[in-house]
């Protein structure tokens, strides 16, 4: 029985070591969640076998085995107990890390893509503005002022989306940091890009207005 338990633990430990870093996309996270759910069920199903070890210990203690044999068995049982606890603790931590990860990835990408499209429109609008010395009459000046006012108002109205993207990105980075540093850096770069583009739009409209940053 002990040999079978050792073999089972070795197999699960291999599965643990083979687990990929936390996913950074919705679909990949779902696959990891499904795989971990199966592994947790496997661990849960083995709990009874581990519980039976207490009866095995009682039989050993009540027998007439030599002290050396009993000592060796105690060491084996202690090792199995420690490995089992490690497996259970790892499974709990992994489950916690995966909890809500797919939704977080999807929401972060959704907000990022929405903001990117919105910024593209604002950037296009700013490119259509003329430099002050190219404005030839009061009507053109008034028209440009109206456009700039709309641009400023749009940027102000969208401020909450920038804040939301920052919050989501920071939460996702915190999840990914330890196990998937490369993906965490990608999230950071994506946030930096959007933040910089938003800053360029604000600076561009203020310069066109002739106001300081």
XYZ file of N, CA and C in Angstrom:
639
model
N 0.824 -1.212 0.000
C 0.000 0.000 0.000
C 0.861 1.266 0.000
N 1.914 1.265 0.814
C 2.776 2.441 0.883
C 3.458 2.708 -0.458
N 3.833 1.642 -1.135
C 4.478 1.800 -2.446
C 3.507 2.425 -3.446
N 2.242 2.015 -3.374
C 1.228 2.557 -4.280
C 0.987 4.041 -3.991
N 0.970 4.387 -2.704
C 0.778 5.791 -2.318
C 1.957 6.632 -2.791
N 3.154 6.091 -2.603
C 4.356 6.801 -3.053
C 4.303 7.039 -4.562
N 3.874 6.034 -5.287
C 3.777 6.153 -6.745
C 2.735 7.203 -7.132
N 1.607 7.189 -6.431
C 0.549 8.169 -6.719
C 1.050 9.586 -6.454
N 1.700 9.782 -5.308
C 2.221 11.106 -4.967
C 3.256 11.571 -5.989
N 4.097 10.660 -6.430
C 5.107 11.006 -7.428
C 4.448 11.481 -8.716
N 3.368 10.799 -9.096
C 2.643 11.194 -10.306
C 2.025 12.571 -10.181
N 1.418 12.849 -9.029
C 0.791 14.160 -8.814
C 1.849 15.257 -8.738
N 2.957 14.952 -8.084
C 4.048 15.932 -7.998
C 4.581 16.268 -9.388
N 4.602 15.288 -10.254
C 5.029 15.534 -11.638
C 4.024 16.455 -12.345
N 2.735 16.194 -12.115
C 1.705 17.060 -12.707
C 1.846 18.492 -12.200
N 2.132 18.632 -10.913
C 2.310 19.963 -10.334
C 3.484 20.692 -10.994
N 4.590 19.972 -11.126
C 5.790 20.572 -11.714
C 5.589 20.907 -13.187
N 4.679 20.179 -13.836
C 4.453 20.371 -15.273
C 3.437 21.464 -15.574
N 2.780 21.978 -14.543
C 1.771 23.016 -14.762
C 2.413 24.257 -15.376
N 1.759 24.805 -16.366
C 2.266 26.008 -17.016
C 2.062 27.225 -16.112
N 2.834 28.280 -16.340
C 2.605 29.528 -15.591
C 1.173 30.003 -15.797
N 0.685 30.813 -14.890
C -0.680 31.320 -15.010
C -0.896 31.960 -16.373
N -2.034 31.663 -16.957
C -2.356 32.172 -18.287
C -2.683 33.660 -18.234
N -2.468 34.320 -19.375
C -2.742 35.755 -19.458
C -3.882 36.057 -20.421
N -4.564 35.004 -20.902
C -5.714 35.202 -21.782
C -6.910 34.427 -21.243
N -8.079 34.859 -21.634
C -9.320 34.247 -21.149
C -9.392 32.759 -21.482
N -9.163 32.411 -22.750
C -9.307 31.014 -23.176
C -8.273 30.111 -22.514
N -7.035 30.581 -22.443
C -5.981 29.774 -21.820
C -6.253 29.597 -20.327
N -6.774 30.632 -19.690
C -7.096 30.536 -18.263
C -8.207 29.517 -18.028
N -9.195 29.494 -18.912
C -10.278 28.514 -18.780
C -9.741 27.089 -18.867
N -8.813 26.862 -19.785
C -8.220 25.529 -19.918
C -7.463 25.147 -18.645
N -6.748 26.098 -18.074
C -6.017 25.822 -16.833
C -6.979 25.541 -15.681
N -8.073 26.269 -15.636
C -9.068 26.052 -14.578
C -9.674 24.657 -14.702
N -9.989 24.256 -15.924
C -10.551 22.919 -16.144
C -9.557 21.834 -15.737
N -8.300 22.015 -16.112
C -7.269 21.034 -15.769
C -7.085 20.950 -14.258
N -7.120 22.099 -13.596
C -6.916 22.089 -12.142
C -8.126 21.495 -11.424
N -9.298 21.712 -11.961
C -10.499 21.114 -11.367
C -10.397 19.590 -11.393
N -9.898 19.060 -12.504
C -9.713 17.605 -12.601
C -8.663 17.119 -11.601
N -7.591 17.889 -11.461
C -6.534 17.497 -10.526
C -7.032 17.554 -9.086
N -7.812 18.575 -8.765
C -8.369 18.670 -7.412
C -9.297 17.495 -7.107
N -10.072 17.088 -8.098
C -10.963 15.938 -7.914
C -10.141 14.671 -7.669
N -9.038 14.571 -8.366
C -8.139 13.425 -8.198
C -7.563 13.401 -6.780
N -7.157 14.566 -6.299
C -6.605 14.675 -4.945
C -7.678 14.360 -3.909
N -8.851 14.926 -4.111
C -9.959 14.684 -3.176
C -10.307 13.197 -3.122
N -10.271 12.552 -4.276
C -10.604 11.129 -4.331
C -9.585 10.250 -3.627
N -8.377 10.767 -3.432
C -7.323 9.980 -2.781
C -7.302 10.195 -1.273
N -8.123 11.124 -0.791
C -8.121 11.453 0.633
C -8.412 10.225 1.503
N -9.334 9.389 1.061
C -9.700 8.208 1.854
C -8.513 7.257 2.010
N -7.733 7.127 0.950
C -6.550 6.266 1.022
C -5.566 6.800 2.053
N -5.397 8.100 2.086
C -4.504 8.711 3.075
C -5.061 8.516 4.483
N -6.372 8.660 4.610
C -6.999 8.470 5.924
C -6.789 7.048 6.443
N -6.758 6.088 5.528
C -6.580 4.687 5.920
C -5.206 4.424 6.527
N -4.281 5.348 6.318
C -2.938 5.161 6.876
C -2.958 5.139 8.397
N -3.924 5.833 8.995
C -4.003 5.836 10.457
C -4.264 4.427 10.980
N -5.097 3.667 10.275
C -5.354 2.280 10.657
C -4.106 1.437 10.438
N -3.383 1.752 9.375
C -2.150 1.025 9.074
C -1.120 1.252 10.179
N -1.047 2.480 10.668
C -0.117 2.807 11.750
C -0.476 2.038 13.011
N -1.768 1.934 13.289
C -2.216 1.221 14.487
C -1.819 -0.248 14.420
N -1.933 -0.845 13.249
C -1.557 -2.252 13.077
C -0.063 -2.433 13.310
N 0.718 -1.498 12.762
C 2.172 -1.578 12.934
C 2.546 -1.441 14.405
N 1.921 -0.471 15.081
C 2.232 -0.244 16.493
C 1.849 -1.439 17.350
N 0.792 -2.140 16.947
C 0.322 -3.258 17.755
C 1.005 -4.570 17.432
N 1.816 -4.576 16.395
C 2.488 -5.804 15.986
C 3.774 -6.029 16.754
N 4.477 -7.042 16.324
C 5.725 -7.383 17.000
C 6.919 -7.125 16.090
N 6.866 -6.020 15.367
C 7.953 -5.678 14.468
C 9.139 -5.153 15.263
N 10.305 -5.249 14.680
C 11.510 -4.753 15.335
C 11.484 -3.235 15.386
N 12.249 -2.690 16.323
C 12.319 -1.234 16.451
C 12.828 -0.600 15.162
N 13.763 -1.281 14.519
C 14.336 -0.748 13.281
C 13.280 -0.668 12.188
N 12.478 -1.727 12.086
C 11.424 -1.749 11.068
C 10.367 -0.686 11.362
N 10.006 -0.573 12.628
C 9.011 0.429 13.009
C 9.540 1.834 12.734
N 10.812 2.053 13.038
C 11.413 3.365 12.794
C 11.412 3.718 11.317
N 11.723 2.737 10.473
C 11.740 2.971 9.028
C 10.339 3.289 8.517
N 9.353 2.553 9.049
C 7.972 2.801 8.637
C 7.504 4.183 9.076
N 7.908 4.571 10.272
C 7.515 5.894 10.766
C 8.089 6.997 9.885
N 9.330 6.815 9.460
C 9.946 7.797 8.572
C 9.212 7.862 7.233
N 8.858 6.686 6.725
C 8.132 6.633 5.451
C 6.780 7.319 5.574
N 6.083 7.023 6.664
C 4.765 7.627 6.878
C 4.869 9.135 7.067
N 5.904 9.572 7.765
C 6.105 11.011 7.958
C 6.359 11.705 6.621
N 7.174 11.064 5.784
C 7.468 11.618 4.463
C 6.200 11.708 3.617
N 5.396 10.651 3.663
C 4.143 10.647 2.903
C 3.222 11.756 3.402
N 3.153 11.909 4.724
C 2.301 12.949 5.294
C 2.723 14.339 4.856
N 4.032 14.586 4.838
C 4.541 15.895 4.424
C 4.274 16.145 2.941
N 4.474 15.121 2.138
C 4.234 15.266 0.700
C 2.754 15.500 0.420
N 1.910 14.803 1.164
C 0.467 14.974 0.992
C 0.036 16.394 1.356
N 0.572 16.910 2.456
C 0.242 18.288 2.854
C 0.712 19.285 1.799
N 1.891 19.037 1.255
C 2.416 19.928 0.214
C 1.509 19.924 -1.011
N 1.053 18.732 -1.390
C 0.147 18.611 -2.540
C -1.146 19.382 -2.284
N -1.719 19.194 -1.103
C -2.991 19.858 -0.776
C -2.832 21.376 -0.722
N -1.745 21.834 -0.112
C -1.511 23.277 -0.014
C -1.291 23.886 -1.395
N -0.519 23.194 -2.219
C -0.272 23.696 -3.573
C -1.582 23.793 -4.354
N -2.418 22.766 -4.217
C -3.692 22.752 -4.944
C -4.580 23.915 -4.512
N -4.578 24.225 -3.222
C -5.387 25.340 -2.722
C -4.872 26.674 -3.255
N -3.557 26.847 -3.237
C -2.963 28.097 -3.731
C -3.238 28.262 -5.223
N -3.047 27.191 -5.971
C -3.278 27.239 -7.419
C -4.741 27.574 -7.715
N -5.650 26.970 -6.963
C -7.076 27.247 -7.163
C -7.382 28.715 -6.886
N -6.757 29.257 -5.839
C -6.962 30.665 -5.498
C -6.430 31.576 -6.597
N -5.274 31.220 -7.157
C -4.683 32.021 -8.230
C -5.548 32.000 -9.490
N -6.173 30.866 -9.750
C -6.979 30.717 -10.967
C -8.390 31.276 -10.813
N -8.821 31.439 -9.575
C -10.188 31.899 -9.321
C -10.416 33.287 -9.928
N -11.317 33.366 -10.884
C -11.650 34.644 -11.514
C -10.634 35.136 -12.529
N -9.587 34.339 -12.801
C -8.532 34.796 -13.715
C -9.050 34.986 -15.138
N -9.865 34.054 -15.610
C -10.382 34.156 -16.982
C -11.187 35.439 -17.158
N -12.041 35.734 -16.186
C -12.862 36.948 -16.260
C -11.994 38.204 -16.191
N -10.967 38.169 -15.339
C -10.075 39.323 -15.209
C -9.330 39.582 -16.517
N -8.836 38.518 -17.138
C -8.137 38.660 -18.421
C -9.071 39.246 -19.480
N -10.279 38.698 -19.554
C -11.234 39.140 -20.568
C -11.624 40.600 -20.360
N -11.874 40.979 -19.115
C -12.302 42.347 -18.820
C -11.182 43.344 -19.111
N -9.955 42.964 -18.755
C -8.813 43.855 -19.007
C -8.637 44.093 -20.501
N -8.709 43.030 -21.282
C -8.563 43.158 -22.737
C -9.709 43.977 -23.324
N -10.908 43.753 -22.817
C -12.075 44.488 -23.321
C -11.920 45.992 -23.104
N -11.529 46.382 -21.889
C -11.354 47.809 -21.588
C -10.198 48.383 -22.406
N -9.126 47.606 -22.536
C -7.968 48.065 -23.318
C -8.351 48.310 -24.776
N -9.053 47.360 -25.379
C -9.409 47.493 -26.794
C -10.398 48.640 -27.016
N -11.338 48.791 -26.087
C -12.298 49.894 -26.198
C -11.586 51.241 -26.118
N -10.655 51.357 -25.169
C -9.903 52.605 -25.027
C -8.999 52.851 -26.230
N -8.403 51.794 -26.755
C -7.521 51.940 -27.920
C -8.299 52.472 -29.122
N -9.490 51.920 -29.342
C -10.325 52.389 -30.453
C -10.743 53.844 -30.226
N -11.087 54.158 -28.996
C -11.501 55.523 -28.658
C -10.344 56.500 -28.882
N -9.142 56.105 -28.466
C -7.969 56.961 -28.652
C -7.657 57.161 -30.132
N -7.873 56.123 -30.915
C -7.620 56.234 -32.354
C -8.508 57.322 -32.966
N -9.752 57.381 -32.519
C -10.669 58.415 -33.006
C -10.202 59.802 -32.572
N -9.788 59.926 -31.305
C -9.326 61.232 -30.815
C -8.059 61.669 -31.555
N -7.155 60.721 -31.784
C -5.908 61.040 -32.492
C -6.204 61.498 -33.921
N -7.173 60.844 -34.541
C -7.567 61.224 -35.902
C -8.145 62.641 -35.919
N -8.936 62.948 -34.904
C -9.521 64.289 -34.813
C -8.434 65.353 -34.639
N -7.444 65.054 -33.793
C -6.375 66.025 -33.552
C -5.527 66.241 -34.802
N -5.340 65.174 -35.569
C -4.566 65.307 -36.807
C -5.274 66.224 -37.803
N -6.593 66.302 -37.688
C -7.364 67.134 -38.609
C -7.371 68.604 -38.247
N -6.800 68.934 -37.086
C -6.769 70.338 -36.670
C -5.624 71.078 -37.357
N -5.830 72.350 -37.570
C -4.806 73.174 -38.211
C -3.991 73.924 -37.158
N -2.760 74.227 -37.507
C -1.944 75.070 -36.638
C -2.561 76.465 -36.593
N -2.322 77.156 -35.492
C -2.948 78.474 -35.299
C -2.634 79.433 -36.443
N -1.399 79.402 -36.959
C -1.044 80.364 -38.003
C -1.627 79.989 -39.369
N -2.271 78.808 -39.446
C -2.928 78.413 -40.692
C -4.418 78.751 -40.690
N -4.908 79.250 -39.571
C -6.320 79.633 -39.495
C -6.477 81.013 -40.137
N -7.330 81.065 -41.149
C -7.365 82.267 -41.985
C -8.443 83.274 -41.593
N -9.496 82.840 -40.918
C -10.548 83.801 -40.577
C -11.202 83.404 -39.257
N -11.977 84.312 -38.671
C -12.614 84.059 -37.368
C -13.503 82.815 -37.362
N -14.132 82.526 -38.482
C -15.010 81.354 -38.532
C -14.212 80.063 -38.355
N -13.040 79.996 -38.986
C -12.180 78.826 -38.829
C -11.682 78.706 -37.392
N -11.356 79.850 -36.809
C -10.899 79.852 -35.417
C -11.995 79.329 -34.498
N -13.208 79.830 -34.698
C -14.333 79.416 -33.861
C -14.619 77.924 -34.030
N -14.514 77.441 -35.273
C -14.764 76.021 -35.542
C -13.714 75.152 -34.844
N -12.466 75.598 -34.905
C -11.407 74.817 -34.261
C -11.560 74.834 -32.742
N -11.958 75.958 -32.201
C -12.168 76.046 -30.755
C -13.249 75.062 -30.318
N -14.329 74.984 -31.100
C -15.405 74.046 -30.767
C -14.900 72.599 -30.797
N -14.093 72.277 -31.804
C -13.541 70.922 -31.912
C -12.640 70.597 -30.716
N -11.835 71.575 -30.345
C -10.927 71.360 -29.217
C -11.692 71.220 -27.905
N -12.747 71.991 -27.771
C -13.568 71.884 -26.561
C -14.216 70.504 -26.471
N -14.668 70.008 -27.631
C -15.255 68.668 -27.645
C -14.201 67.617 -27.288
N -12.985 67.815 -27.811
C -11.904 66.867 -27.527
C -11.563 66.863 -26.037
N -11.480 68.047 -25.450
C -11.189 68.156 -24.021
C -12.295 67.506 -23.192
N -13.538 67.760 -23.581
C -14.672 67.193 -22.851
C -14.675 65.671 -22.966
N -14.338 65.170 -24.156
C -14.304 63.723 -24.366
C -13.222 63.076 -23.511
N -12.061 63.707 -23.446
C -10.970 63.183 -22.620
C -11.356 63.170 -21.148
N -12.015 64.217 -20.723
C -12.436 64.301 -19.322
C -13.472 63.226 -19.011
N -14.399 63.029 -19.943
C -15.463 62.042 -19.730
C -14.913 60.618 -19.700
N -13.813 60.402 -20.405
C -13.256 59.049 -20.506
C -12.226 58.767 -19.417
N -12.008 59.723 -18.529
C -10.993 59.559 -17.478
C -11.230 58.292 -16.652
N -12.491 58.007 -16.367
C -12.816 56.826 -15.567
C -12.366 55.531 -16.220
N -12.395 55.492 -17.549
C -11.963 54.284 -18.260
C -10.459 54.078 -18.121
N -9.709 55.177 -18.133
C -8.261 55.074 -17.928
C -7.961 54.552 -16.524
N -8.703 55.059 -15.557
C -8.522 54.607 -14.171
C -8.873 53.127 -14.054
N -9.968 52.739 -14.694
C -10.406 51.343 -14.633
C -9.372 50.415 -15.265
N -8.822 50.822 -16.403
C -7.804 49.997 -17.051
C -6.574 49.864 -16.159
N -6.210 50.942 -15.502
C -5.062 50.900 -14.596
C -5.315 49.924 -13.448
N -6.516 49.973 -12.886
C -6.858 49.073 -11.777
C -6.829 47.611 -12.217
N -7.461 47.332 -13.347
C -7.509 45.960 -13.855
C -6.107 45.449 -14.195
N -5.318 46.302 -14.826
C -3.965 45.905 -15.220
C -3.106 45.607 -14.000
N -3.214 46.444 -12.983
C -2.436 46.223 -11.756
C -2.855 44.925 -11.072
N -4.143 44.650 -11.078
C -4.634 43.405 -10.475
C -4.127 42.191 -11.253
N -4.142 42.298 -12.573
C -3.675 41.186 -13.408
C -2.167 40.985 -13.254
N -1.426 42.077 -13.199
C 0.029 41.986 -12.993
C 0.332 41.304 -11.667
N -0.412 41.660 -10.629
C -0.195 41.054 -9.312
C -0.433 39.543 -9.359
N -1.404 39.116 -10.161
C -1.679 37.681 -10.300
C -0.547 36.970 -11.039
N -0.068 37.614 -12.101
C 0.873 36.955 -13.008
C 2.328 37.056 -12.562
N 2.633 38.059 -11.759
C 4.017 38.435 -11.460
C 4.923 37.262 -11.101
N 4.490 36.434 -10.155
C 5.370 35.387 -9.640
C 5.598 34.254 -10.629
N 4.552 33.863 -11.337
C 4.676 32.671 -12.185
C 4.837 32.981 -13.668
N 4.483 34.198 -14.076
C 4.539 34.526 -15.503
C 4.968 35.982 -15.677
N 6.229 36.231 -15.364
C 6.755 37.590 -15.413
C 6.681 38.215 -16.792
N 6.869 37.406 -17.830
C 6.819 37.922 -19.197
C 5.433 38.471 -19.523
N 4.401 37.714 -19.163
C 3.029 38.169 -19.413
C 2.713 39.401 -18.572
N 3.220 39.436 -17.340
C 2.996 40.602 -16.478
C 3.606 41.855 -17.112
N 4.791 41.710 -17.689
C 5.437 42.849 -18.352
C 4.651 43.291 -19.584
N 4.056 42.335 -20.290
C 3.229 42.683 -21.451
C 2.035 43.531 -21.024
N 1.439 43.172 -19.899
C 0.298 43.944 -19.385
C 0.750 45.357 -19.019
N 1.912 45.453 -18.391
C 2.448 46.778 -18.032
C 2.671 47.638 -19.281
N 3.291 47.037 -20.288
C 3.577 47.788 -21.520
C 2.287 48.244 -22.197
N 1.288 47.381 -22.172
C 0.006 47.718 -22.787
C -0.633 48.913 -22.078
N -0.561 48.907 -20.754
C -1.105 50.024 -19.976
C -0.310 51.298 -20.246
N 1.017 51.182 -20.287
C 1.863 52.357 -20.540
C 1.546 52.976 -21.900
N 1.319 52.120 -22.890
C 1.021 52.616 -24.237
C -0.261 53.436 -24.250
N -1.298 52.908 -23.627
C -2.577 53.623 -23.583
C -2.439 54.923 -22.791
N -1.726 54.865 -21.677
C -1.537 56.060 -20.850
C -0.796 57.147 -21.624
N 0.249 56.741 -22.352
C 1.013 57.710 -23.147
C 0.162 58.314 -24.259
N -0.622 57.480 -24.913
C -1.478 57.994 -25.990
C -2.509 58.976 -25.443
N -3.041 58.665 -24.265
C -3.974 59.595 -23.638
C -3.299 60.915 -23.310
N -2.048 60.828 -22.843
C -1.293 62.046 -22.537
C -1.019 62.870 -23.778
N -0.695 62.197 -24.878
C -0.444 62.917 -26.133
C -1.704 63.654 -26.596
N -2.842 62.994 -26.437
C -4.098 63.638 -26.846
C -4.377 64.877 -25.998
N -4.156 64.759 -24.690
C -4.375 65.914 -23.813
C -3.414 67.046 -24.153
N -2.139 66.677 -24.332
C -1.136 67.699 -24.647
C -1.428 68.354 -25.989
N -1.842 67.528 -26.956
C -2.116 68.060 -28.289
C -3.262 69.048 -28.287
N -4.315 68.734 -27.553
C -5.463 69.641 -27.519
C -5.127 70.919 -26.761
N -4.330 70.804 -25.697
C -3.975 71.995 -24.926
C -3.037 72.909 -25.705
N -2.129 72.304 -26.455
C -1.227 73.119 -27.274
C -2.009 73.851 -28.356
N -2.991 73.142 -28.912
C -3.809 73.785 -29.943
C -4.627 74.930 -29.351
N -5.020 74.754 -28.078
C -5.738 75.816 -27.380
C -4.799 76.956 -27.003
N -3.497 76.600 -26.923
C -2.533 77.589 -26.462
C -2.478 77.678 -24.962
N -2.937 76.584 -24.269
C -2.922 76.570 -22.809
C -1.763 75.731 -22.322
N -1.239 75.999 -21.112
C -0.112 75.231 -20.581
C -0.551 73.838 -20.171
N 0.405 72.881 -20.087
C 0.098 71.508 -19.683
C -0.201 71.451 -18.197
